[in-house]
Tab-separated table of C-alpha atoms and ligand atoms in Angstrom:
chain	number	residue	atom	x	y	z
N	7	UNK	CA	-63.685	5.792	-83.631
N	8	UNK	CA	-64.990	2.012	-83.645
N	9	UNK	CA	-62.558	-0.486	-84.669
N	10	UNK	CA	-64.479	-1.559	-87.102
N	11	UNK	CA	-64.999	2.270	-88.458
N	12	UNK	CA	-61.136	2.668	-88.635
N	13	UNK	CA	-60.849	-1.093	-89.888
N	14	UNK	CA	-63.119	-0.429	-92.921
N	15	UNK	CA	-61.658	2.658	-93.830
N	16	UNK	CA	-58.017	1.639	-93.624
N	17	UNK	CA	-58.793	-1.535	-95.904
N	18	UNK	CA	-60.494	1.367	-98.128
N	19	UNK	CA	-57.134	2.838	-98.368
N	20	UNK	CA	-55.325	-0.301	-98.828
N	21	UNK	CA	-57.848	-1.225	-101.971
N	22	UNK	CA	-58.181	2.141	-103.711
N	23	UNK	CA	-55.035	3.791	-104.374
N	24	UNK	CA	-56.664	6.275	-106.494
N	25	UNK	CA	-58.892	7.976	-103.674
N	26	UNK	CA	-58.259	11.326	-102.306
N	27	UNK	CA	-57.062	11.169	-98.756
N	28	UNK	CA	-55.472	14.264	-96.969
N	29	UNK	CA	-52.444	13.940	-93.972
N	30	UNK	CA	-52.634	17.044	-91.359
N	31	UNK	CA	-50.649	17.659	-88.155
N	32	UNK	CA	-47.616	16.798	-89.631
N	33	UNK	CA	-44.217	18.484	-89.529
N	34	UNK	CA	-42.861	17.736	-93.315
N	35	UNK	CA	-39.435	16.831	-94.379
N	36	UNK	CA	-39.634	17.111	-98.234
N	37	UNK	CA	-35.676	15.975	-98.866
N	38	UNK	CA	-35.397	18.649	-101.089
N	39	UNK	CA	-32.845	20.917	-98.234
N	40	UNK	CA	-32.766	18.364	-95.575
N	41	UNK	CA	-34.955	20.448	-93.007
N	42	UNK	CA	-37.978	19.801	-91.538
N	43	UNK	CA	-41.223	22.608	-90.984
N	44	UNK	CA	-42.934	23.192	-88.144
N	45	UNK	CA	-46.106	21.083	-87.117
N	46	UNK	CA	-49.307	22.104	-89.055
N	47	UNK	CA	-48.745	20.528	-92.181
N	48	UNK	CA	-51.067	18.676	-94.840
N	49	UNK	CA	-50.218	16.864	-97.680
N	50	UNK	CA	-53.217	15.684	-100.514
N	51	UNK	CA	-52.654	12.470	-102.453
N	52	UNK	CA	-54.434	12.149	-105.416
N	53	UNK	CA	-54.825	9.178	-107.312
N	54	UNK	CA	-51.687	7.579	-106.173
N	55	UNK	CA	-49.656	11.247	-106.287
N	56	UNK	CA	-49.208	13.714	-104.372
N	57	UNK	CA	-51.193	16.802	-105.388
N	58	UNK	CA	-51.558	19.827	-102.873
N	59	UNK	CA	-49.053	20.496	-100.049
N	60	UNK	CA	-49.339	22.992	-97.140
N	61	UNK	CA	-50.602	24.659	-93.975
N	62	UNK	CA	-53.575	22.611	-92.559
N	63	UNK	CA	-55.531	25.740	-92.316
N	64	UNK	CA	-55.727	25.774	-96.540
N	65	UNK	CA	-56.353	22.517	-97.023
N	66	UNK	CA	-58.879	21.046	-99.651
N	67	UNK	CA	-61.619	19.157	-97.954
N	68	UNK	CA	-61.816	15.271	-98.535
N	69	UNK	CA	-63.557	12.142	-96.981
N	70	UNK	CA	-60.679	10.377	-95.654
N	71	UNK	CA	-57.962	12.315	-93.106
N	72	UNK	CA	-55.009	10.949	-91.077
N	73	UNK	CA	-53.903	12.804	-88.282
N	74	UNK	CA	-49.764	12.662	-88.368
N	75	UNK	CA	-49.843	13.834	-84.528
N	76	UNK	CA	-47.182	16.400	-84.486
N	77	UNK	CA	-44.858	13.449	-86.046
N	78	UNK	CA	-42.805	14.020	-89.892
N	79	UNK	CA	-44.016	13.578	-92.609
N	80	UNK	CA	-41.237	12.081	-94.887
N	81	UNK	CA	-40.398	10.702	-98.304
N	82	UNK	CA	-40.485	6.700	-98.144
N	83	UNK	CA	-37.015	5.392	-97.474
N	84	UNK	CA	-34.609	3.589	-100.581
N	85	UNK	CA	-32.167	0.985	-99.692
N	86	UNK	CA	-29.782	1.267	-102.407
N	87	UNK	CA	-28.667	-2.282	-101.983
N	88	UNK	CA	-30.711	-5.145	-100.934
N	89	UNK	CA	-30.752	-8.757	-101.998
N	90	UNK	CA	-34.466	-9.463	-102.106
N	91	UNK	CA	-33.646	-13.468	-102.563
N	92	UNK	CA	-31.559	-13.648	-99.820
N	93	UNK	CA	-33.217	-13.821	-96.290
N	94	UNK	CA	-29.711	-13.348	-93.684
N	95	UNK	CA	-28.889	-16.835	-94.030
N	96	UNK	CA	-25.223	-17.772	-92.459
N	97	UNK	CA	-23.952	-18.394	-96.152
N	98	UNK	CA	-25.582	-16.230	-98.847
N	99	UNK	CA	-24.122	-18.478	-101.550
N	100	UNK	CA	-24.731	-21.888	-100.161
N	101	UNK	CA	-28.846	-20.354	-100.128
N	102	UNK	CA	-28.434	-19.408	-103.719
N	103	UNK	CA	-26.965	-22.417	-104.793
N	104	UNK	CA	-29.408	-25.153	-102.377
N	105	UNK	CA	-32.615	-22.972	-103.694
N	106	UNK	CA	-34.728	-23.473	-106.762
N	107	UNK	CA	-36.439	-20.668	-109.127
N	108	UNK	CA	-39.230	-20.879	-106.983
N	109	UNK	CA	-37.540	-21.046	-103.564
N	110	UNK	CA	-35.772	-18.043	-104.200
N	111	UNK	CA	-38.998	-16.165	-105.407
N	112	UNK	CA	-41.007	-17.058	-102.566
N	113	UNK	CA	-38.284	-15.613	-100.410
N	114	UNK	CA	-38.129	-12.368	-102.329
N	115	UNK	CA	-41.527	-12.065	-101.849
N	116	UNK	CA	-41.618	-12.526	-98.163
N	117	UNK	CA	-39.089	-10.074	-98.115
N	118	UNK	CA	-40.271	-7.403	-100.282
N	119	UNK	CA	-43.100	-7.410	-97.910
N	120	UNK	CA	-41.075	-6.957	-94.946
N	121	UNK	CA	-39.437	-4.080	-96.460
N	122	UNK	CA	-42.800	-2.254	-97.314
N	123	UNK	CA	-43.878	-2.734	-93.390
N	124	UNK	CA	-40.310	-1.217	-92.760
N	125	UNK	CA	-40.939	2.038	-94.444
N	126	UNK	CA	-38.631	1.510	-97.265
N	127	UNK	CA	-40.818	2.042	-100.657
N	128	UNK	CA	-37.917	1.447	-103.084
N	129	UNK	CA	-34.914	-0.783	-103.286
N	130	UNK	CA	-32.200	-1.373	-105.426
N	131	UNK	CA	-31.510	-5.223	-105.856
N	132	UNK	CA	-27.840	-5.566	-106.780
N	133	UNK	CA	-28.217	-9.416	-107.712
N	134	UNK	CA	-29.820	-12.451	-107.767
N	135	UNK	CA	-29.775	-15.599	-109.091
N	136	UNK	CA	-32.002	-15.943	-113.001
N	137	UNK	CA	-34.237	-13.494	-113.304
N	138	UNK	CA	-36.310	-13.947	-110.039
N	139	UNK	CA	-36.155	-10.642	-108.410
N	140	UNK	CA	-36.602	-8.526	-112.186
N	141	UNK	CA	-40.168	-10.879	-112.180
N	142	UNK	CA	-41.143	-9.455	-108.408
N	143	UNK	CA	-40.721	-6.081	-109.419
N	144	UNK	CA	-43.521	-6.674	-112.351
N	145	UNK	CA	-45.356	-8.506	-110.295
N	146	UNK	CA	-44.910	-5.609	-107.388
N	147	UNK	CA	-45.854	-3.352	-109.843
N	148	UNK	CA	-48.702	-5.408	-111.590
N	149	UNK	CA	-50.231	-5.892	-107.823
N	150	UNK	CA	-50.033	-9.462	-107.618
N	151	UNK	CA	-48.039	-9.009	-104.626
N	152	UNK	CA	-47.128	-6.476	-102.276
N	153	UNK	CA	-43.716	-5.061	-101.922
N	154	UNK	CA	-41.343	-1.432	-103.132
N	155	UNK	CA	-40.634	0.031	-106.333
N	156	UNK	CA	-38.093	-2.509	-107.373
N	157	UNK	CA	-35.169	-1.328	-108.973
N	158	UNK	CA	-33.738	-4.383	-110.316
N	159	UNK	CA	-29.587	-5.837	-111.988
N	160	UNK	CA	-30.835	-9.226	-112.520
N	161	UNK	CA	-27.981	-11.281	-112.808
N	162	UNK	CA	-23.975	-9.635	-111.745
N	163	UNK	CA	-21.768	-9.403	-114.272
N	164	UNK	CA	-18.189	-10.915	-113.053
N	165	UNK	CA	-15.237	-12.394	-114.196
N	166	UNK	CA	-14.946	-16.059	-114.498
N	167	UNK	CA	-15.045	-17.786	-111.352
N	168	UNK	CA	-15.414	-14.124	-109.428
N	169	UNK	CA	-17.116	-12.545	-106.800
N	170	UNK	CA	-20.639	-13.727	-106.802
N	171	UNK	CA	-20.047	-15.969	-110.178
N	172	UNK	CA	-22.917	-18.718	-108.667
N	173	UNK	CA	-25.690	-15.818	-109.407
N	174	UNK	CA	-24.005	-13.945	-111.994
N	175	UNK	CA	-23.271	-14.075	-115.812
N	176	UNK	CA	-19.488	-15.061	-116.502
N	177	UNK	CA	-17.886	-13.208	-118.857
N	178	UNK	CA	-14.449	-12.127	-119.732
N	179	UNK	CA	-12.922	-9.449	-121.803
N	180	UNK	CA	-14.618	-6.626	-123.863
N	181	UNK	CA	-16.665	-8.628	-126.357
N	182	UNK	CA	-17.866	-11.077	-123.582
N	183	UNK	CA	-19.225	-8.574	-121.125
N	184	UNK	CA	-20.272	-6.576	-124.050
N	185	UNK	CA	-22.923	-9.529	-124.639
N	186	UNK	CA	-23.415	-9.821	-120.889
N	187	UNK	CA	-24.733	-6.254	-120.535
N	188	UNK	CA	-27.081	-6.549	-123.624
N	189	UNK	CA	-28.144	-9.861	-122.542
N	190	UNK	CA	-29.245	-8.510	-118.901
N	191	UNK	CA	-30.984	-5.241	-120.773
N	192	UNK	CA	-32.796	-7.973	-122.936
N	193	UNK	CA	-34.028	-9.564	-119.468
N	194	UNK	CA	-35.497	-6.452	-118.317
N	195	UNK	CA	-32.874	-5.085	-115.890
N	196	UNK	CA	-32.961	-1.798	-114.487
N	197	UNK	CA	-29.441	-1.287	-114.156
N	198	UNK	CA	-26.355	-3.355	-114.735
N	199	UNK	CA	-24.128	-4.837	-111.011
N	200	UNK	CA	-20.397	-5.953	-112.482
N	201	UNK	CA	-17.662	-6.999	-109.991
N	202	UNK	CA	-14.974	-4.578	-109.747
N	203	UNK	CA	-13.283	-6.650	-107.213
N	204	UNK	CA	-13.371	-10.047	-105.277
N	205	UNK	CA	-15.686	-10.101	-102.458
N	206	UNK	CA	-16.539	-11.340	-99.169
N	207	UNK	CA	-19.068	-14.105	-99.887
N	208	UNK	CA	-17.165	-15.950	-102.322
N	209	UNK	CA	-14.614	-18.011	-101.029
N	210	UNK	CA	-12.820	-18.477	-104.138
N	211	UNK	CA	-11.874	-14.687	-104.203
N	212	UNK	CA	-10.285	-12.268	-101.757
N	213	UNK	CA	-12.018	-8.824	-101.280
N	214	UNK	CA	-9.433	-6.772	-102.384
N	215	UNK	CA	-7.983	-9.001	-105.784
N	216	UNK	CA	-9.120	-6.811	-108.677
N	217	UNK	CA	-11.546	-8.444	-111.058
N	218	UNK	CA	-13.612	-7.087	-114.185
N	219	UNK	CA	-10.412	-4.809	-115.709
N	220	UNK	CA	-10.606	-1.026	-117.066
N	221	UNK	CA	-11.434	-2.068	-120.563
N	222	UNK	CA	-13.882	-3.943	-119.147
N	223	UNK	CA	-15.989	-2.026	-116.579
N	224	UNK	CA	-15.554	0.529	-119.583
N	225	UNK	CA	-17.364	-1.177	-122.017
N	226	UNK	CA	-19.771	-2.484	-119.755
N	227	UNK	CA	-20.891	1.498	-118.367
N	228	UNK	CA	-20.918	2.394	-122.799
N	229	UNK	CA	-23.535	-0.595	-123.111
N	230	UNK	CA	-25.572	0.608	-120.045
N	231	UNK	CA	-25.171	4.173	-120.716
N	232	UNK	CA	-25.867	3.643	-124.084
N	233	UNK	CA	-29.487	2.044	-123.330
N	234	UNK	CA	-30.066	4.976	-120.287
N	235	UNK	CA	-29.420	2.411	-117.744
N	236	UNK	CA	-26.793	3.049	-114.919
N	237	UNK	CA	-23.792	1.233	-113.424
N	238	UNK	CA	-22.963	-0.193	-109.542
N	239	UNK	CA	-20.370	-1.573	-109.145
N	240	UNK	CA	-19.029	-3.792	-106.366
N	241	UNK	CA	-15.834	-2.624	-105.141
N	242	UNK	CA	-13.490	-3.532	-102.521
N	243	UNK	CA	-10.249	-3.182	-103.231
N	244	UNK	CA	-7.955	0.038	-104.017
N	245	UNK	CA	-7.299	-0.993	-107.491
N	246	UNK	CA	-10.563	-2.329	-108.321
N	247	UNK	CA	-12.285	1.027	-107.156
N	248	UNK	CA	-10.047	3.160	-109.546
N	249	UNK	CA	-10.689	1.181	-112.348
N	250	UNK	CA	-14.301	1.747	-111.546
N	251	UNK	CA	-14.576	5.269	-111.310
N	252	UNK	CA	-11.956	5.685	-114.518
N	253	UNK	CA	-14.173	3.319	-116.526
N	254	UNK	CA	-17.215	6.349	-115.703
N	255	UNK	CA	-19.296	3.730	-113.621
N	256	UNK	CA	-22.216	5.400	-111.290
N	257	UNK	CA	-21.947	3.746	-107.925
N	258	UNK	CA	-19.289	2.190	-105.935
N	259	UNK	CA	-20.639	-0.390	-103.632
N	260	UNK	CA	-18.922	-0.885	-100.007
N	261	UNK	CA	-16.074	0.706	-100.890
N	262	UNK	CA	-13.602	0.152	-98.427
N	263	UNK	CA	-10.373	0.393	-99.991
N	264	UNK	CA	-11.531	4.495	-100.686
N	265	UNK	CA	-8.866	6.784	-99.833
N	266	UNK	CA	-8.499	10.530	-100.479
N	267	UNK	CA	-7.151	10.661	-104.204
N	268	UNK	CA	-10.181	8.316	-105.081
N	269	UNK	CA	-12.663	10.530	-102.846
N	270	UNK	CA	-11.221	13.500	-105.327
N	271	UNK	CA	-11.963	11.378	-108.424
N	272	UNK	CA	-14.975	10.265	-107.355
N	273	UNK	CA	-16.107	13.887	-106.415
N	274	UNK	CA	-14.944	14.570	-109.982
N	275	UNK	CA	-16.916	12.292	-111.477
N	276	UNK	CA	-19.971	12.191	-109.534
N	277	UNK	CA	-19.884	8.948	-108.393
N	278	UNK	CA	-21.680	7.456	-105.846
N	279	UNK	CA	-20.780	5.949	-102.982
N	280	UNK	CA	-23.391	3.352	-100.895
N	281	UNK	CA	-20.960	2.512	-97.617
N	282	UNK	CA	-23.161	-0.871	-96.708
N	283	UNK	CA	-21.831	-0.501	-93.037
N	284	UNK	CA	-23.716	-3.326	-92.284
N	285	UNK	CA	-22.850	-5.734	-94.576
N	286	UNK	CA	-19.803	-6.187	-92.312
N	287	UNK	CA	-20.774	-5.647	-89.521
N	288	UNK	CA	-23.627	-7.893	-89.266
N	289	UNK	CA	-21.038	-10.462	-90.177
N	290	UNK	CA	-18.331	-9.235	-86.984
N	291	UNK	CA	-21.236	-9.118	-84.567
N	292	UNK	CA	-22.536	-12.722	-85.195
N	293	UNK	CA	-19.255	-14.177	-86.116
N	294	UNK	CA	-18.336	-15.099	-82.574
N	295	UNK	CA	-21.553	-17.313	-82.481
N	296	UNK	CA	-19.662	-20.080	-85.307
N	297	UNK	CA	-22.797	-20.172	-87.363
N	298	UNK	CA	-21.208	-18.138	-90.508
N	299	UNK	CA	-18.252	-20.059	-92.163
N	300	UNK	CA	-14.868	-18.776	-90.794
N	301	UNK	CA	-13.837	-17.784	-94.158
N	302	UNK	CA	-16.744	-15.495	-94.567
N	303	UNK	CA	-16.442	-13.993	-90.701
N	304	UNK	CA	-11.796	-13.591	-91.483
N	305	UNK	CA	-12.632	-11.358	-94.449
N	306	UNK	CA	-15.314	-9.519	-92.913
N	307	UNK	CA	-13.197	-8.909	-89.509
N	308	UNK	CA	-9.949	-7.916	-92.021
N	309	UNK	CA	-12.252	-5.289	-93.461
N	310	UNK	CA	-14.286	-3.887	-90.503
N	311	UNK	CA	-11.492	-1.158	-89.840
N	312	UNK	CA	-11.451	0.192	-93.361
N	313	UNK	CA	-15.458	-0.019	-93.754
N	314	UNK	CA	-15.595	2.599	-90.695
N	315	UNK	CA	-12.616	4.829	-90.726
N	316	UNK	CA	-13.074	5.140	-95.055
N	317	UNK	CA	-17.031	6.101	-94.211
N	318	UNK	CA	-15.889	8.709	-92.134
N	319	UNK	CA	-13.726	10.386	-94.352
N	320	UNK	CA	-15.693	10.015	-96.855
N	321	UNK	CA	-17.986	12.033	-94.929
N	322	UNK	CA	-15.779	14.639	-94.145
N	323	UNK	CA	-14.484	14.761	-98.584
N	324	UNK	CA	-18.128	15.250	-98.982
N	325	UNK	CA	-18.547	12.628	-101.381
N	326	UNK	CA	-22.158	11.576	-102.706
N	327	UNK	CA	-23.612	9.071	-100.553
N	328	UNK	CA	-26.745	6.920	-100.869
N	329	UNK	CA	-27.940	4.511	-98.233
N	330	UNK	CA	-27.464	0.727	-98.566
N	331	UNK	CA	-27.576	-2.621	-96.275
N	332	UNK	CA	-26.583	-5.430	-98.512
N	333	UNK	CA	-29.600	-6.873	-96.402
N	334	UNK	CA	-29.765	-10.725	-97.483
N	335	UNK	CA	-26.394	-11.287	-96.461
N	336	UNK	CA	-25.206	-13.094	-93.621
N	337	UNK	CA	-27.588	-11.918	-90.708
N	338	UNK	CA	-28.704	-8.764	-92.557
N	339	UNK	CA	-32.040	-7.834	-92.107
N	340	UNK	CA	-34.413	-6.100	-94.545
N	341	UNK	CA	-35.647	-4.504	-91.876
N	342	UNK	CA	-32.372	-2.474	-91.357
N	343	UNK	CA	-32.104	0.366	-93.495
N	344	UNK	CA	-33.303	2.723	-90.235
N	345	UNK	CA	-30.255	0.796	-88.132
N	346	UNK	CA	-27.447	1.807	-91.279
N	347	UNK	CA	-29.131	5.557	-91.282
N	348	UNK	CA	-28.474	5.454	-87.319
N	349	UNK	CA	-25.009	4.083	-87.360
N	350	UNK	CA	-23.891	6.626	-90.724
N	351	UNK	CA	-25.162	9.274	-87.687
N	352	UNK	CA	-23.083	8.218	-84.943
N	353	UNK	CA	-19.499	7.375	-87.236
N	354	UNK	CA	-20.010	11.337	-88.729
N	355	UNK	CA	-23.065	11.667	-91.296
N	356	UNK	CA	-25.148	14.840	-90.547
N	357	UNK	CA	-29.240	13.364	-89.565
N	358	UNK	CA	-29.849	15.860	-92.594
N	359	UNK	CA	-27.557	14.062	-95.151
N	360	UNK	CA	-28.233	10.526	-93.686
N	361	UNK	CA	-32.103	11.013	-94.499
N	362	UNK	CA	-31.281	12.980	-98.082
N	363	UNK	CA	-29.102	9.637	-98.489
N	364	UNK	CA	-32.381	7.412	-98.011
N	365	UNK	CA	-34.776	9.425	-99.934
N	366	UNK	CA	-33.377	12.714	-102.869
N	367	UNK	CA	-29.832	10.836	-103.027
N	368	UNK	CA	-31.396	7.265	-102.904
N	369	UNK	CA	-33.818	8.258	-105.583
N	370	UNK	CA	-31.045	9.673	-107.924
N	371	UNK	CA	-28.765	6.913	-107.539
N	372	UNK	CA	-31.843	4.114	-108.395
N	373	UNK	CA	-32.181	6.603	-111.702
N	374	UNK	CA	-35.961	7.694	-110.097
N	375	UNK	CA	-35.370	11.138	-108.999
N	376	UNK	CA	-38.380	12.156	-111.341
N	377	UNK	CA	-40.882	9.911	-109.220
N	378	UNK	CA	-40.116	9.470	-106.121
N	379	UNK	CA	-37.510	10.590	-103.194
N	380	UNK	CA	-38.787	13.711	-102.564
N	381	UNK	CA	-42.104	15.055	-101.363
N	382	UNK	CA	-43.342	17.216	-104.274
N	383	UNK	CA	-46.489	17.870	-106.481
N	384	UNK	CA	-46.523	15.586	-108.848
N	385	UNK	CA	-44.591	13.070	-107.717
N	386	UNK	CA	-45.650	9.480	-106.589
N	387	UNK	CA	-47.278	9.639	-102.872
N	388	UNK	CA	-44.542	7.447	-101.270
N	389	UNK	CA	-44.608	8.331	-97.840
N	390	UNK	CA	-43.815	7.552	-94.428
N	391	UNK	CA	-44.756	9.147	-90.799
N	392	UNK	CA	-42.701	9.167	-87.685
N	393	UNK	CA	-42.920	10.285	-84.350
N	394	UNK	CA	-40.911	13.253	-83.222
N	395	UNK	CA	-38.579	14.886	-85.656
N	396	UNK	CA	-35.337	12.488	-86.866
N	397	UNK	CA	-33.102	15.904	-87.557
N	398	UNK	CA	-33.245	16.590	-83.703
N	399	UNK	CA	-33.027	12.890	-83.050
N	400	UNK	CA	-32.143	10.459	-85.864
N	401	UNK	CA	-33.584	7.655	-83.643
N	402	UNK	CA	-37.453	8.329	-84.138
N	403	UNK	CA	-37.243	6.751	-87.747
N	404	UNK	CA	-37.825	3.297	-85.179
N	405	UNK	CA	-41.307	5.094	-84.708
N	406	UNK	CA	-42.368	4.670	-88.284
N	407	UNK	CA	-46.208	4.601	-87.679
N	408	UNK	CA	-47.534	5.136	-91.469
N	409	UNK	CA	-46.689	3.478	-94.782
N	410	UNK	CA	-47.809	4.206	-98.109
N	411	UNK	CA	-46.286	3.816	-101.579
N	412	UNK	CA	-47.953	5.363	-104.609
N	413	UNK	CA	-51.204	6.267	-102.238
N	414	UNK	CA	-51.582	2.803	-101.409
N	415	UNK	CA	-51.552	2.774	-97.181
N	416	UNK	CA	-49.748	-0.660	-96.339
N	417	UNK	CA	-49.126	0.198	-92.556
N	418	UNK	CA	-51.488	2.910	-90.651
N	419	UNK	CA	-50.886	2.583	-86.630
N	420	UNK	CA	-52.222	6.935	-86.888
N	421	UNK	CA	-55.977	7.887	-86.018
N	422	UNK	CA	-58.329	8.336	-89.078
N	423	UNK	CA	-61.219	10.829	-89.202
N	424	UNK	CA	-64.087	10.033	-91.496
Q	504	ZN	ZN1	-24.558	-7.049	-102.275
């Protein structure tokens, strides 16, 4: 084909979203039982969903066909915890503080587009500073400007003076974070981030202090509950976590402090938990370099242990796990959701369960199991093609050629036919 041919058609794709286009040659991972089919493969989108899967041979004719080239065929990737604000800068809250409203939204946008080119069609933002990152998901979803489903908390709710105060909403004791939740709901988040714990990034706070109490987190998951919304909470410390889970929240974040009584409770309760391997160890690895504060690089080195001997037994408890970076912290790429998936491999995680954690689980931890996550009829065409099969080796999600969210193709490095 002419470059200009396949240049023409791919900027057709990239325009109309509602066009039928066809994918063939592809093995499929749906992330409904974590295997993959053979080659041979087609899947029909359809106005933005997906509407006909199966063997090439049966497949309804259309104008526009990629060839997958023997590659998967897989839902597109959620990072259950991003900061879309935050770019990796040495000191996340210096950033927030030094950047204006508009600052911070340019930067979200720049990297909301670098997680679409990365494969990763929906995120879960777990904070930022007013209500910048709740706007870029409209916008995202209005088309002003590219980027993933956006799955936004707004503003964190935490304790006064606590982890993350300089972006959240302060508020202490059970009528206070009462009128935090509602006020967040008002602003249009998607689900509500309250500190459990201190946290790494704050230098006020240690990691493991305990913050927001029982009463606390337990009003704050009625509120959320009560409006259909769900609850993450940031988590460190032993004490902090239990309170958490008690108080009926959804998610633990990071988690480090997990051991097997709370593993037990939170297989009891259904809890989530999104490890953020990472978040810390982004932080270790560029620490000797002195460009992150030493106060920021001694908690993350006094935690770097727990982070990877808790993920592994988490792993082994069986305990529900959904894929997260914390990218926008210190040195922490949005780019790196494929690196955490690799790394949750090599500590213990089946490839099967690390890609159900970045697609089915992801999606039913964001609270969008209904649209996206899986590859289904009827669900939104988010999908992503790789060479080679990840479940034989997890590293060929680096060869993500193809990128489209809702039938809109943002990446396309695969051969068309006309
Ligand atoms: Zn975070």
């Amino acid at each position: 084909m002419h470059y200009s041919e396949y240049f023409m058609i791919t900027h057709q794709l990239q325009r109309q979203p509602s066009a039928r286009w066809l994918v063939r040659n592809g093995r499929i991972f749906d992330g409904n039982d974590g295997r993959t089919t053979d080659a041979g493969r087609s899947i029909l989108v359809d106005h933005g969903v997906i509407g006909w899967i199966g063997p090439d041979a049966e497949a309804p004719p259309v104008d526009i066909v990629i060839d997958a080239a023997a590659g998967t065929i897989m839902p597109g990737l959620i990072n259950s915890h991003v900061h879309l604000a935050n770019d990796g800068a040495a000191d996340l809250g210096a950033q927030v503080r030094s950047d204006s409203t508009a600052t911070a939204a340019y930067r979200a946008a720049a990297n909301a587009l670098i997680t679409l080119n990365a494969g990763i069609t929906t995120v879960k933002d777990c904070g930022a500073a007013d209500n910048v990152v709740i706007d870029l998901g409209r916008a995202i979803d209005t088309g002003i400007v590219p980027g993933p489903r956006v799955v936004a908390a707004g503003r964190v709710i935490t304790m006064t003076g606590g982890h993350c105060y300089f972006m959240g909403v302060e508020a202490d004791g059970v009528d206070a974070v009462r009128t935090a939740v509602r006020g967040q709901l008002k602003e249009g988040a998607s689900f509500i981030k309250a500190m459990a714990t201190g946290g790494v990034l704050t230098s006020e706070v240690k990691p493991t202090q305990t913050a927001l109490l029982r009463e606390e987190l337990a009003v704050i998951v009625q509120e959320a509950h009560n409006a259909g919304r769900r609850v993450s909470t940031h988590a460190i410390g032993r004490e902090g976590i239990e309170n958490a889970i008690l108080a009926g929240v959804d998610t633990i974040e990071h988690g480090f402090h997990l051991d097997a009584a709370l593993f037990d409770l939170a297989l009891d309760r259904g809890t989530y938990l999104v490890p953020t391997l990472a978040a810390i160890g982004n932080i270790v690895a560029e620490g000797a370099n002195g460009t992150i504060p030493s106060w920021i690089v001694d908690k993350a080195r006094a935690e770097e242990d727990r982070s990877i001997s808790m993920f592994r037994a988490a792993v082994e408890a069986g305990v529900n796990i959904a894929a997260g970076t914390d990218a926008g912290t210190p040195f922490n790429p949005h780019d790196g959701l494929v690196d955490e998936i690799i790394a949750m491999v090599r500590i213990g995680l089946t490839p099967a369960r690390a890609l159900l954690s970045a697609t089915r689980d992801g999606a039913v931890n964001a609270g969008l199991h209904a649209t996206t996550g899986t590859l289904e009829v009827g669900k939104a065409a988010d999908l992503i093609i790789v060479d080679g099969d990840p479940l034989e080796d997890i590293t060929a999600l680096r060869a993500i050629r193809f990128v489209a969210k809702a039938g809109t193709v943002y990446r396309n490095d695969l051969a068309l036919q006309a």
